[in-house]
PDB file of C-alpha atoms in Angstrom:
ATOM      1  CA  MET A   1     133.124  46.447  98.433  1.00  0.00           C
ATOM      2  CA  ARG A   2     132.732  43.884 101.169  1.00  0.00           C
ATOM      3  CA  LYS A   3     130.684  46.303 103.304  1.00  0.00           C
ATOM      4  CA  LEU A   4     128.379  46.888 100.356  1.00  0.00           C
ATOM      5  CA  LEU A   5     127.767  43.147 100.002  1.00  0.00           C
ATOM      6  CA  ILE A   6     126.906  42.926 103.689  1.00  0.00           C
ATOM      7  CA  LEU A   7     124.585  45.962 103.644  1.00  0.00           C
ATOM      8  CA  ALA A   8     122.787  45.146 100.365  1.00  0.00           C
ATOM      9  CA  PRO A   9     120.523  42.436 101.844  1.00  0.00           C
ATOM     10  CA  LEU A  10     119.593  44.783 104.691  1.00  0.00           C
ATOM     11  CA  PHE A  11     118.491  47.491 102.246  1.00  0.00           C
ATOM     12  CA  VAL A  12     116.481  44.934 100.274  1.00  0.00           C
ATOM     13  CA  LEU A  13     114.708  43.753 103.432  1.00  0.00           C
ATOM     14  CA  LEU A  14     113.982  47.278 104.628  1.00  0.00           C
ATOM     15  CA  GLY A  15     112.800  48.281 101.175  1.00  0.00           C
ATOM     16  CA  GLY A  16     110.472  45.285 101.105  1.00  0.00           C
ATOM     17  CA  CYS A  17     108.974  46.304 104.436  1.00  0.00           C
ATOM     18  CA  TRP A  18     108.325  49.832 103.202  1.00  0.00           C
ATOM     19  CA  LEU A  19     106.877  48.743  99.880  1.00  0.00           C
ATOM     20  CA  SER A  20     104.757  46.031 101.419  1.00  0.00           C
ATOM     21  CA  THR A  21     102.742  48.493 103.479  1.00  0.00           C
ATOM     22  CA  ASN A  22     101.819  50.813 100.605  1.00  0.00           C
ATOM     23  CA  ILE A  23      99.528  50.129  97.660  1.00  0.00           C
ATOM     24  CA  PRO A  24     101.063  52.041  94.721  1.00  0.00           C
ATOM     25  CA  ALA A  25      99.271  55.294  93.844  1.00  0.00           C
ATOM     26  CA  LYS A  26      98.825  54.159  90.234  1.00  0.00           C
ATOM     27  CA  ILE A  27      96.829  51.109  91.355  1.00  0.00           C
ATOM     28  CA  GLN A  28      94.754  53.132  93.808  1.00  0.00           C
ATOM     29  CA  GLU A  29      93.936  55.689  91.123  1.00  0.00           C
ATOM     30  CA  ALA A  30      92.862  52.957  88.695  1.00  0.00           C
ATOM     31  CA  TRP A  31      90.352  51.558  91.222  1.00  0.00           C
ATOM     32  CA  ARG A  32      89.134  54.824  92.796  1.00  0.00           C
ATOM     33  CA  GLY A  33      85.444  55.420  92.058  1.00  0.00           C
ATOM     34  CA  ARG A  34      84.768  51.864  90.900  1.00  0.00           C
ATOM     35  CA  PRO A  35      82.220  49.659  92.709  1.00  0.00           C
ATOM     36  CA  ILE A  36      83.700  47.411  95.380  1.00  0.00           C
ATOM     37  CA  SER A  37      81.912  44.500  93.671  1.00  0.00           C
ATOM     38  CA  ASP A  38      84.368  44.865  90.744  1.00  0.00           C
ATOM     39  CA  LEU A  39      87.299  44.321  93.100  1.00  0.00           C
ATOM     40  CA  GLN A  40      85.571  41.424  94.854  1.00  0.00           C
ATOM     41  CA  LYS A  41      85.055  39.697  91.494  1.00  0.00           C
ATOM     42  CA  ALA A  42      88.690  40.311  90.548  1.00  0.00           C
ATOM     43  CA  ILE A  43      90.209  38.860  93.740  1.00  0.00           C
ATOM     44  CA  GLY A  44      87.683  36.105  94.431  1.00  0.00           C
ATOM     45  CA  PRO A  45      85.608  35.072  97.424  1.00  0.00           C
ATOM     46  CA  GLY A  46      86.427  35.995 100.989  1.00  0.00           C
ATOM     47  CA  GLY A  47      86.691  39.075 103.137  1.00  0.00           C
ATOM     48  CA  GLY A  48      83.944  41.113 104.676  1.00  0.00           C
ATOM     49  CA  PHE A  49      82.752  44.597 105.564  1.00  0.00           C
ATOM     50  CA  SER A  50      83.344  46.558 108.747  1.00  0.00           C
ATOM     51  CA  VAL A  51      83.417  50.112 110.089  1.00  0.00           C
ATOM     52  CA  ASP A  52      86.519  51.756 111.568  1.00  0.00           C
ATOM     53  CA  GLU A  53      86.748  53.904 114.706  1.00  0.00           C
ATOM     54  CA  LYS A  54      85.831  57.017 112.673  1.00  0.00           C
ATOM     55  CA  GLY A  55      82.673  55.383 111.310  1.00  0.00           C
ATOM     56  CA  GLU A  56      84.078  54.841 107.800  1.00  0.00           C
ATOM     57  CA  LYS A  57      82.957  51.671 106.008  1.00  0.00           C
ATOM     58  CA  TYR A  58      85.558  49.370 104.470  1.00  0.00           C
ATOM     59  CA  TYR A  59      85.904  45.970 102.837  1.00  0.00           C
ATOM     60  CA  TYR A  60      88.742  43.892 104.270  1.00  0.00           C
ATOM     61  CA  ARG A  61      90.819  40.836 103.482  1.00  0.00           C
ATOM     62  CA  GLN A  62      93.264  39.414 106.003  1.00  0.00           C
ATOM     63  CA  LYS A  63      96.061  36.937 105.625  1.00  0.00           C
ATOM     64  CA  GLU A  64      97.542  35.481 108.791  1.00  0.00           C
ATOM     65  CA  GLY A  65      99.660  32.648 110.045  1.00  0.00           C
ATOM     66  CA  ASN A  66     101.297  31.214 113.130  1.00  0.00           C
ATOM     67  CA  PHE A  67     105.069  31.364 113.172  1.00  0.00           C
ATOM     68  CA  LEU A  68     107.563  29.714 115.501  1.00  0.00           C
ATOM     69  CA  VAL A  69     109.495  32.405 117.344  1.00  0.00           C
ATOM     70  CA  GLY A  70     112.246  32.493 119.924  1.00  0.00           C
ATOM     71  CA  GLY A  71     114.723  34.952 121.332  1.00  0.00           C
ATOM     72  CA  SER A  72     115.229  37.146 124.349  1.00  0.00           C
ATOM     73  CA  GLY A  73     111.529  37.923 124.791  1.00  0.00           C
ATOM     74  CA  ASN A  74     110.575  34.266 124.578  1.00  0.00           C
ATOM     75  CA  PRO A  75     113.611  32.082 125.399  1.00  0.00           C
ATOM     76  CA  LEU A  76     111.661  28.819 125.215  1.00  0.00           C
ATOM     77  CA  GLY A  77     110.201  29.652 121.832  1.00  0.00           C
ATOM     78  CA  GLY A  78     106.590  29.407 120.850  1.00  0.00           C
ATOM     79  CA  TYR A  79     104.141  30.494 118.207  1.00  0.00           C
ATOM     80  CA  ALA A  80     103.062  34.033 117.377  1.00  0.00           C
ATOM     81  CA  THR A  81     100.218  35.017 115.092  1.00  0.00           C
ATOM     82  CA  LYS A  82     101.231  37.529 112.435  1.00  0.00           C
ATOM     83  CA  SER A  83      98.941  39.079 109.876  1.00  0.00           C
ATOM     84  CA  CYS A  84      98.469  41.582 107.096  1.00  0.00           C
ATOM     85  CA  GLU A  85      95.116  43.233 106.521  1.00  0.00           C
ATOM     86  CA  LEU A  86      94.035  45.037 103.376  1.00  0.00           C
ATOM     87  CA  ARG A  87      91.269  47.597 103.849  1.00  0.00           C
ATOM     88  CA  VAL A  88      89.466  49.079 100.879  1.00  0.00           C
ATOM     89  CA  TYR A  89      87.468  52.084 102.015  1.00  0.00           C
ATOM     90  CA  VAL A  90      84.174  52.792 100.260  1.00  0.00           C
ATOM     91  CA  ASP A  91      81.720  55.684 100.161  1.00  0.00           C
ATOM     92  CA  ASN A  92      77.940  55.524 100.761  1.00  0.00           C
ATOM     93  CA  GLU A  93      77.433  54.054  97.279  1.00  0.00           C
ATOM     94  CA  ASP A  94      80.052  51.295  97.872  1.00  0.00           C
ATOM     95  CA  LYS A  95      82.521  52.937  95.473  1.00  0.00           C
ATOM     96  CA  ILE A  96      86.220  52.640  96.292  1.00  0.00           C
ATOM     97  CA  THR A  97      87.856  55.703  97.839  1.00  0.00           C
ATOM     98  CA  ARG A  98      91.261  54.395  99.035  1.00  0.00           C
ATOM     99  CA  PHE A  99      93.337  51.373 100.062  1.00  0.00           C
ATOM    100  CA  VAL A 100      95.203  50.855 103.339  1.00  0.00           C
ATOM    101  CA  THR A 101      97.310  47.894 104.513  1.00  0.00           C
ATOM    102  CA  TYR A 102      98.053  47.033 108.141  1.00  0.00           C
ATOM    103  CA  ASN A 103     101.216  44.999 108.551  1.00  0.00           C
ATOM    104  CA  LYS A 104     101.219  43.151 111.869  1.00  0.00           C
ATOM    105  CA  GLY A 105     104.444  41.231 111.353  1.00  0.00           C
ATOM    106  CA  LEU A 106     103.475  39.549 108.078  1.00  0.00           C
ATOM    107  CA  ASN A 107     104.669  40.961 104.769  1.00  0.00           C
ATOM    108  CA  CYS A 108     101.822  42.613 102.824  1.00  0.00           C
ATOM    109  CA  ALA A 109     103.555  42.307  99.444  1.00  0.00           C
ATOM    110  CA  HIS A 110     100.895  39.903  98.139  1.00  0.00           C
ATOM    111  CA  TYR A 111      98.434  42.826  98.076  1.00  0.00           C
ATOM    112  CA  ASN A 112     100.602  44.995  95.802  1.00  0.00           C
TER     113      ASN A 112
END
């Protein structure tokens, strides 16, 4: 029983990391084929458009912050920038095709 109490928080944290990097299929399906302008209106101002290394166009929103870190890699401590980026890929008519999140140390749960 005691081992279970110790391991439970670990499973919750790991589960949160996995879930935070995936937009649920149900949400993606609901938005697929809709104009990106609908999503922009729903989430408010901000973000921008870019093209990835394969030439695919996407709309992105990024959340980032500076966090105080320390440890063996940085014994004196310091700040590290961590971010989460949401990419919403669009076709030639600016209709949504898929969502992708890039977790760079910051939980992406706010995009779910």
